[in-house]
Structures are given as C-alpha cells and as structure tokens.
XYZ file of C-alpha atoms in Angstrom:
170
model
C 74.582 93.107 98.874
C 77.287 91.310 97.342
C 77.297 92.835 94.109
C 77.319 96.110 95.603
C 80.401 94.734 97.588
C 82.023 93.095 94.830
C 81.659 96.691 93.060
C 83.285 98.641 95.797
C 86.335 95.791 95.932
C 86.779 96.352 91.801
C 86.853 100.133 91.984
C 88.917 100.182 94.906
C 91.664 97.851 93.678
C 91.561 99.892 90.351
C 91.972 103.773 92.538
C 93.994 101.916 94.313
C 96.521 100.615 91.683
C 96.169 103.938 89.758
C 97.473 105.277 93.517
C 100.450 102.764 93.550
C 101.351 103.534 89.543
C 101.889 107.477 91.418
C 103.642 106.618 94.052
C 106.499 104.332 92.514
C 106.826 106.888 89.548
C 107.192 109.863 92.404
C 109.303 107.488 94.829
C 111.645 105.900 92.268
C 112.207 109.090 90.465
C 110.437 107.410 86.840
C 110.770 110.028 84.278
C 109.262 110.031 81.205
C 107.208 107.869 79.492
C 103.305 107.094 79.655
C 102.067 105.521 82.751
C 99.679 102.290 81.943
C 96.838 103.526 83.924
C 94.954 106.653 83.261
C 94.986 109.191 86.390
C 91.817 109.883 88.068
C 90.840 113.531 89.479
C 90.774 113.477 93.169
C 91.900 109.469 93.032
C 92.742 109.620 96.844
C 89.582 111.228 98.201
C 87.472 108.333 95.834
C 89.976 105.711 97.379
C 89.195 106.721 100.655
C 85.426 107.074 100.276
C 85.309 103.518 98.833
C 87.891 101.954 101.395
C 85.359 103.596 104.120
C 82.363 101.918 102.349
C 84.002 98.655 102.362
C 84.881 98.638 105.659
C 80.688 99.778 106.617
C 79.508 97.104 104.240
C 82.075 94.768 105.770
C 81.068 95.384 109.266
C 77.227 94.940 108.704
C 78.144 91.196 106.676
C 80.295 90.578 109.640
C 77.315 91.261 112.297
C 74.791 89.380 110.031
C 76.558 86.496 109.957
C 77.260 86.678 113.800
C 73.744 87.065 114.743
C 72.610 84.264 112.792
C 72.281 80.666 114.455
C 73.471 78.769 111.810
C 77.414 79.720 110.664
C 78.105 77.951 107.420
C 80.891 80.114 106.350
C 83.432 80.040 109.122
C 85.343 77.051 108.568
C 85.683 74.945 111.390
C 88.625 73.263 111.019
C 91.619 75.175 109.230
C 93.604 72.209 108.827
C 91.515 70.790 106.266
C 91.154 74.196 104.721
C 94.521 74.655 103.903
C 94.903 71.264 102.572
C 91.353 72.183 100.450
C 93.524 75.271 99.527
C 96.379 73.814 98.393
C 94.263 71.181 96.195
C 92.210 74.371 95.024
C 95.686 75.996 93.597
C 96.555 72.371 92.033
C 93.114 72.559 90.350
C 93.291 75.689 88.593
C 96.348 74.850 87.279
C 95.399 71.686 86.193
C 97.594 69.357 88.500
C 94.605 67.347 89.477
C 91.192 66.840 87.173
C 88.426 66.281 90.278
C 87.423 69.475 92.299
C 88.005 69.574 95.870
C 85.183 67.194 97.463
C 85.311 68.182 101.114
C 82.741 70.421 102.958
C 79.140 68.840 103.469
C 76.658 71.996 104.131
C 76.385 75.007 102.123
C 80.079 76.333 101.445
C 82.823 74.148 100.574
C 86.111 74.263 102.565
C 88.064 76.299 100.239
C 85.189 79.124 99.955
C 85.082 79.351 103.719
C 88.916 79.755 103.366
C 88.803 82.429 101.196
C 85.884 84.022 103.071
C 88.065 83.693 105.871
C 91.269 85.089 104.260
C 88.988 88.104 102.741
C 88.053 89.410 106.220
C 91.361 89.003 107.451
C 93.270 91.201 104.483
C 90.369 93.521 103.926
C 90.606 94.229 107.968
C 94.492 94.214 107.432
C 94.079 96.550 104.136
C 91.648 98.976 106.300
C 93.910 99.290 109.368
C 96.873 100.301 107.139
C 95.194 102.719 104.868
C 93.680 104.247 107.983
C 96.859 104.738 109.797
C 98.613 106.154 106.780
C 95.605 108.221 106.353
C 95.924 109.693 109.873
C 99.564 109.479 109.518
C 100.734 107.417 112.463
C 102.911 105.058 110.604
C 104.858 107.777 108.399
C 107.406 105.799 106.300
C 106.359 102.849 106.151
C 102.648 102.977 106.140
C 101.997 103.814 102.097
C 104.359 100.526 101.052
C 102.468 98.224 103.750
C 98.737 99.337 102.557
C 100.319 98.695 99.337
C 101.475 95.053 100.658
C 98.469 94.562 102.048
C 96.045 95.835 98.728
C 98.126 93.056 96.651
C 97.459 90.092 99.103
C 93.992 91.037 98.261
C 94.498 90.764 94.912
C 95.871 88.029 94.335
C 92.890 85.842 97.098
C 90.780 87.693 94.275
C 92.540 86.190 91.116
C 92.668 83.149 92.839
C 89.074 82.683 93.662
C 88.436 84.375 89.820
C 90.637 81.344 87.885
C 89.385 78.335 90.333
C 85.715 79.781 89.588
C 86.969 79.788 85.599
C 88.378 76.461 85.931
C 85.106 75.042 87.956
C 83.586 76.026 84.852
C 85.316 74.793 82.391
C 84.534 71.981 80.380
C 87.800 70.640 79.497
C-alpha cells in the first residue's frame, strides 16, 4: 500500500507542477520560449483523479492506524520532535555526523514528524484543490493549492536527502 501511495504522491506532484508551469505562463503573461515540462492531455482531469485517490488511500491509512491498539507513528510528544527535526535538517547537511538517537519503538521521532506533517499538508493540499475545484475560493484558491502542493514537496525532499544521507557512508 505504500508503494501504490508513494506512486500516486510522484505523479501528482509531477501533473501538478506541469499545472503550475500553465498557470504562471497564462497569469504572468510569459511569452515565448519552451516551457521545461512537457504538457500532458487532459493534465487537470488526471490531477484530479489522482488528488481523489490520495485522499481515499489516505483516509483508509488514517482508519487503519486508528483502529489499531498499538499507535507507533503518532508522536507523542512534539517537543522532542521538532528538536529531532531540527537535528534531522543539521544531519543532511552535514552539521552533525551521529543520526538522531531518540525514539525507542518502531519509528523514530523525526519519521513520526514527518508522518505527522504528511497528513497535515496532504489534508491541507486536498481541502484547497477541492475548493478551487468547486470554486468557492475564486482568486485565491489556485495560488494557495499551489502553496500548499510545495510544502509537500519540500517534507518530500527532505525525508528523500536525510534517507540519502542515512545511507551514506561518508
């Protein structure tokens, strides 16, 4: 299940930046020149689809974990996972040489941070695309999905370099 979802989150970020390329060359009047990202046929309508599987697939990870007695992956404390973040960004850029060391159980403090900061954005993402799909928030709703979409990316480049840099051997 979590390939699937990390599958859905790669194509969506892609239709999705393909989406934002479009909308700052129509908005900002860009004329000329090739845009870095090939278009897609139909980009919104896959967009959409795969926003609306995230947000099913999201929903049915969110119950499971719920249900279950045991709830490794909600941190407990966030103080400590903000200080586990913060040491987290000093490790993958090589401030400090020893990985973070709190969290005894299954999931270290800074994964159930960035669990926890996944479900919040991709909840926050949802919301906005659906309210700018259904047009309730007219002017402002495109440029705050878009605000929202680039939080996500960059939890997702951060949890990609400190999973590099766990990995490393230097």
């Amino acid at each position: 299940m979590n390939w699937i979802f990390l599958f859905l989150i790669t194509l969506v970020i892609y239709t999705g930046l393909v989406l934002t390329q479009d909308f700052l060359f129509e908005h900002f009047n860009i004329v000329g020149g090739s845009k870095p990202l090939p278009a897609i046929t139909n980009t919104r309508s896959y967009h959409l689809y795969l926003g609306v599987g995230i947000i099913i697939f999201g929903i049915v990870h969110i119950l499971s974990h719920i249900v279950r007695k045991e709830k490794p992956i909600f941190p407990k404390n966030t103080h400590n996972g903000l200080k586990a973040v913060f040491h987290a960004l000093a490790y993958i850029t090589f401030f400090t040489k020893r990985e973070e060391s709190g969290g005894a159980g299954k999931y270290k403090i800074n994964v159930q941070m960035a669990y926890l900061a996944f479900v919040y954005i991709i909840g926050l993402t949802s919301i906005t695309g659906m309210l700018t799909y259904f047009n309730v928030i007219e002017g402002y709703g495109i440029p705050a999905h878009i605000a929202s979409g680039g939080i996500l990316v960059i939890i997702a480049i951060f949890w990609l370099l400190f999973t590099i840099r766990k990995h490393d051997q230097i």
